[in-house]
PDB file of C-alpha atoms in Angstrom:
ATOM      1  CA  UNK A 172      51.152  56.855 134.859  1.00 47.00           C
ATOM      2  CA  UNK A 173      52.394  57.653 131.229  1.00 58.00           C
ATOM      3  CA  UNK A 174      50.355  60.938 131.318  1.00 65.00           C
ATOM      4  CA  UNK A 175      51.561  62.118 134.227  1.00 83.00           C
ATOM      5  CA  UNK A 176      55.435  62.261 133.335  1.00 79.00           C
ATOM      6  CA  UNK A 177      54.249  63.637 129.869  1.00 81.00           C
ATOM      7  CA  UNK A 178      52.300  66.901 131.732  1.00 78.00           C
ATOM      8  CA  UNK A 179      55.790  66.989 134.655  1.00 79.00           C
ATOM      9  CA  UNK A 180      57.931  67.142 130.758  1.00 78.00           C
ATOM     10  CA  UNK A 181      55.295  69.789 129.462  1.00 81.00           C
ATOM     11  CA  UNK A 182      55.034  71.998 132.844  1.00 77.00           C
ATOM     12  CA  UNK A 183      59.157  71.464 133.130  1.00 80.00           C
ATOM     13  CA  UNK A 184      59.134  72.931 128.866  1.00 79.00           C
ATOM     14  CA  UNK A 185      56.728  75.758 129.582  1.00 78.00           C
ATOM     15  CA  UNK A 186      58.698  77.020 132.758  1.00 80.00           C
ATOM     16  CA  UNK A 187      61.570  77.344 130.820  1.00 76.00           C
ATOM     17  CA  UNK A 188      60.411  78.799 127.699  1.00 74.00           C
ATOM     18  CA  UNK A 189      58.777  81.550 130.351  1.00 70.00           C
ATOM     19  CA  UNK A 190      62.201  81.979 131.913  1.00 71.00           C
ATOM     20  CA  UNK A 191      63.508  82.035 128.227  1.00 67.00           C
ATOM     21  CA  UNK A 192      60.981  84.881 127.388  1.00 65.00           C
ATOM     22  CA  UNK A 193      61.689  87.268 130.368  1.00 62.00           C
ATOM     23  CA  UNK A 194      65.032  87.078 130.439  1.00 60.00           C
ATOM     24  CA  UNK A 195      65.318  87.822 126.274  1.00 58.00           C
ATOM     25  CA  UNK A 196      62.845  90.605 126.960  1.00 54.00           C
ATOM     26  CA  UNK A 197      64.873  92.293 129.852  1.00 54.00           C
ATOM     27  CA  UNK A 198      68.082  92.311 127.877  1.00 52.00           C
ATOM     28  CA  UNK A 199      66.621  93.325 124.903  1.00 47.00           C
ATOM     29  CA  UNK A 200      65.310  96.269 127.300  1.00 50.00           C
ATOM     30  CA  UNK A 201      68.708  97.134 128.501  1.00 52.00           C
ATOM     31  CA  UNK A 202      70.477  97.156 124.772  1.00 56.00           C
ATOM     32  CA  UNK A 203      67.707  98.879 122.344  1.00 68.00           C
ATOM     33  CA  UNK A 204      66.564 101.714 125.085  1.00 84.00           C
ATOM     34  CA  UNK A 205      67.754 105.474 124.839  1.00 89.00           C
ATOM     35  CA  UNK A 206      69.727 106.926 127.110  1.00 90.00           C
ATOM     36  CA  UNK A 207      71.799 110.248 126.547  1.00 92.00           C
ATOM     37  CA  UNK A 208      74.551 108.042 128.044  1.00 92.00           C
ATOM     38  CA  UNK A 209      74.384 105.390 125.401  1.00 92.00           C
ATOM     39  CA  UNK A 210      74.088 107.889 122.326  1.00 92.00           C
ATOM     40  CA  UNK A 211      76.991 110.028 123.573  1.00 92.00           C
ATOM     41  CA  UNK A 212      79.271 106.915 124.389  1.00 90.00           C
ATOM     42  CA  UNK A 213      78.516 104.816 121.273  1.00 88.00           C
ATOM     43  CA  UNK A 214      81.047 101.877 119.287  1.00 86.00           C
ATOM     44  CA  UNK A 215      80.220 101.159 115.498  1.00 82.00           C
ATOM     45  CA  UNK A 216      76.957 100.350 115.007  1.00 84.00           C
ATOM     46  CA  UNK A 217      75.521 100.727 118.862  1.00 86.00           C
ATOM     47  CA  UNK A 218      73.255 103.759 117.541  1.00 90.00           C
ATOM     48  CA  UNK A 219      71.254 101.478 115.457  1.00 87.00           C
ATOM     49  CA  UNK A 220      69.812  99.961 117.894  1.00 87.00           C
ATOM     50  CA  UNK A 221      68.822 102.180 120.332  1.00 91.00           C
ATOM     51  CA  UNK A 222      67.078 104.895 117.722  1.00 92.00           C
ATOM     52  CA  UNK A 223      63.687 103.626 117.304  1.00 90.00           C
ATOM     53  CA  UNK A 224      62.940 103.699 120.853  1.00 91.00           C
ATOM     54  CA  UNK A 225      64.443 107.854 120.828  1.00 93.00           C
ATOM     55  CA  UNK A 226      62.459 108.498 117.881  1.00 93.00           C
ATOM     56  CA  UNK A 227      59.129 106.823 119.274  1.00 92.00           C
ATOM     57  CA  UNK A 228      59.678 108.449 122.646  1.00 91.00           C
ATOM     58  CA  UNK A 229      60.687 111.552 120.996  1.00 93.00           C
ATOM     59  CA  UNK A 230      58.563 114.427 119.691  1.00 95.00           C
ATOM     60  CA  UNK A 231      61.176 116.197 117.939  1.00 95.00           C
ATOM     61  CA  UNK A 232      59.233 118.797 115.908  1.00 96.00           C
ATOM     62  CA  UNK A 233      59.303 121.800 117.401  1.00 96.00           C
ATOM     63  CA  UNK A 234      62.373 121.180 120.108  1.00 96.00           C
ATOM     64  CA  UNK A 235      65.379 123.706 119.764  1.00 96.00           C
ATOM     65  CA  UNK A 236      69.121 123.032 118.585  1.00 96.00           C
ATOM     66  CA  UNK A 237      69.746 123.286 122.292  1.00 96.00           C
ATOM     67  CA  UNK A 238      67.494 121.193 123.175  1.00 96.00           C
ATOM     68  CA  UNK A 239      68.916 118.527 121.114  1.00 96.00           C
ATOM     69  CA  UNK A 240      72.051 119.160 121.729  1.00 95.00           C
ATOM     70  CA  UNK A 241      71.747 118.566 125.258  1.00 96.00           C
ATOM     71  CA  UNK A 242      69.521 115.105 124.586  1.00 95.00           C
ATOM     72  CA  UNK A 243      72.138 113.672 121.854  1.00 96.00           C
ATOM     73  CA  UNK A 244      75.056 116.072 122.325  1.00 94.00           C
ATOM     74  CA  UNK A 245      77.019 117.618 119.461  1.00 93.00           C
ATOM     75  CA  UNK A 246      76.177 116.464 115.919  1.00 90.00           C
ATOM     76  CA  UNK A 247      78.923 114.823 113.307  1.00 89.00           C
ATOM     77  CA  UNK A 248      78.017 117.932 111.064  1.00 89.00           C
ATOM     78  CA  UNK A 249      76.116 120.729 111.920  1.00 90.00           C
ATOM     79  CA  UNK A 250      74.847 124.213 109.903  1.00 91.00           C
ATOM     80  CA  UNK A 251      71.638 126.427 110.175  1.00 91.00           C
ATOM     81  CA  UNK A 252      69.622 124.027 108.368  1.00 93.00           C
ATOM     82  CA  UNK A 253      70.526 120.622 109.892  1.00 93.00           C
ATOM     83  CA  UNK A 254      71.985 118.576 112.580  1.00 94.00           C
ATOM     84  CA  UNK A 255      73.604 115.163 111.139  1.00 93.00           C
ATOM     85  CA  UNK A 256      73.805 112.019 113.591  1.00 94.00           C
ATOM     86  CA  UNK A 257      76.358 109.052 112.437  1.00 92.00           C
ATOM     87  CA  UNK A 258      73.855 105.996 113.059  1.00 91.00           C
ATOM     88  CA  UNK A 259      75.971 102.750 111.711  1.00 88.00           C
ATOM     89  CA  UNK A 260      76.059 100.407 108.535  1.00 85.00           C
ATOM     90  CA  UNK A 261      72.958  98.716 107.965  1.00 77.00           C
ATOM     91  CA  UNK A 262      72.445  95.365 109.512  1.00 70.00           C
ATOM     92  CA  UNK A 263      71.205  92.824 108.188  1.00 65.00           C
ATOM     93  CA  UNK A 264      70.193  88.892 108.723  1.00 63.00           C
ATOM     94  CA  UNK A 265      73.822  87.736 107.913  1.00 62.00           C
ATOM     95  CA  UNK A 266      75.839  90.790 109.163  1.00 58.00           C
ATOM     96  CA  UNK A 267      76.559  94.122 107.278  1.00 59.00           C
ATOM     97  CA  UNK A 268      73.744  95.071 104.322  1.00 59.00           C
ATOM     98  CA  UNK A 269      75.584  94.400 100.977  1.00 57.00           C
ATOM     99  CA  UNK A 270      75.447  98.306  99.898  1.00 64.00           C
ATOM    100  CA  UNK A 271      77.637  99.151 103.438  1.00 67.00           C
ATOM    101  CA  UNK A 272      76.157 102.587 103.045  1.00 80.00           C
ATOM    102  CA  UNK A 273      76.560 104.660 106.075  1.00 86.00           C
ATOM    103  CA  UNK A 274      72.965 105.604 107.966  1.00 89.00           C
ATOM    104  CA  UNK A 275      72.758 109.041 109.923  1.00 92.00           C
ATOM    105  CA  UNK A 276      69.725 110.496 111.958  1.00 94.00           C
ATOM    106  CA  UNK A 277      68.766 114.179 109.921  1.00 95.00           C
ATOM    107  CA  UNK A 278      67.564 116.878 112.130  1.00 95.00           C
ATOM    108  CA  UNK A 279      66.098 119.183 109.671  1.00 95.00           C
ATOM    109  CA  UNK A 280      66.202 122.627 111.490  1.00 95.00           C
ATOM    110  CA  UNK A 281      64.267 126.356 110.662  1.00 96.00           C
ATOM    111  CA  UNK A 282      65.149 128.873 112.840  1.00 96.00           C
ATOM    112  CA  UNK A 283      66.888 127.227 115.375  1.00 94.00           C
ATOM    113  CA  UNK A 284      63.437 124.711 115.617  1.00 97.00           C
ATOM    114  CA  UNK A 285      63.385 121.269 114.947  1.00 96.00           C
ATOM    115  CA  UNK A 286      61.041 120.663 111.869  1.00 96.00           C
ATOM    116  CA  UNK A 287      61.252 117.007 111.042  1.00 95.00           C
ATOM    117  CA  UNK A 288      63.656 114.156 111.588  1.00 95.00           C
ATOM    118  CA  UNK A 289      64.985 111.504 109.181  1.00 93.00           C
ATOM    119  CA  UNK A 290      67.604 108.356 108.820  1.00 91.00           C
ATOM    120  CA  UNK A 291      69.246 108.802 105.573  1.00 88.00           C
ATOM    121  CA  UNK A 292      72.396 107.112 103.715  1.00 83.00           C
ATOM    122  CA  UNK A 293      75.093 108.950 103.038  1.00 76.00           C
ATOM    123  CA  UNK A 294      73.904 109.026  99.400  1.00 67.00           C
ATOM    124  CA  UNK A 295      70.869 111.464 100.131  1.00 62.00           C
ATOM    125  CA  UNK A 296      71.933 113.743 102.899  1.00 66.00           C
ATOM    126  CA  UNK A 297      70.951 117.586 102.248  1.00 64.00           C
ATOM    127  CA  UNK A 298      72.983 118.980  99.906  1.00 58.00           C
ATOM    128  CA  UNK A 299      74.374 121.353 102.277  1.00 57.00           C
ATOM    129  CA  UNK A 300      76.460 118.710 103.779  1.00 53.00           C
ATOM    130  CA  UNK A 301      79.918 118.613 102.344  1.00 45.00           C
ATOM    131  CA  UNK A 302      82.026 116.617 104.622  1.00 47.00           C
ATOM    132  CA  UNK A 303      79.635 113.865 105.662  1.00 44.00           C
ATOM    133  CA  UNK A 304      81.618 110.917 104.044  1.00 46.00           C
ATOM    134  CA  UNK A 305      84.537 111.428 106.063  1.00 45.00           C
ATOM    135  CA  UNK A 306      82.679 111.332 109.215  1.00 44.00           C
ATOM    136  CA  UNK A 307      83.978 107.693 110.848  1.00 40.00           C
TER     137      UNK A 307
END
């Protein structure tokens, strides 16, 4: 009889660890994937964690500055050569990374054509950009 309430305690454990499972993996659905709406409309750090899933369902090289434009909207800076993206501070395990650096998604641009893309700190954005710091 002992075994029996021990398997009704396991089958009880398991059906909650699957409820558990799908119900982490739908929210973390609905909060880390891309929408247009989500980039345009984003609070602090909000960005962060929705721009893996646009950069692995992305193929950026080769779109044009319109193209982006109308996926991610304007850019925090823009020239010839670039689009710049404010992404968020860092995260990490315990809250914000201890450097607080700000992160932006680079669109590196050649006549009017996405060539590559990039998330940079503030520290290393092209050279061209002169009022990135400021951006909030």
């Amino acid at each position: 009889m002992g075994l029996k309430a021990k398997d009704k305690v396991i089958a009880i454990l398991l059906i909650v660890l699957a409820i558990v499972v799908f119900v982490g993996g739908r929210y973390h659905d609905n909060n880390t994937g891309f929408t247009t709406e989500k980039w345009v409309a984003y609070q602090g750090n909000s960005r962060q964690l929705i721009l893996q899933d646009l950069r692995d369902r992305t193929q950026f090289v080769g779109m044009t500055t319109e193209e982006v434009k109308k996926m991610l909207g304007e850019g925090e800076e823009e020239t010839d050569t670039f689009l710049n993206y404010y992404v968020g501070i860092p995260q990490g395990l315990f809250g914000t990374k201890a450097d607080g650096e700000k992160e932006y998604f680079v669109i590196s641009l050649e006549d009017g054509k996405v060539t590559k893309t990039e998330v940079c700190t503030a520290g290393v954005l092209p050279k061209e950009s002169y009022k990135a710091e400021n951006i909030n």
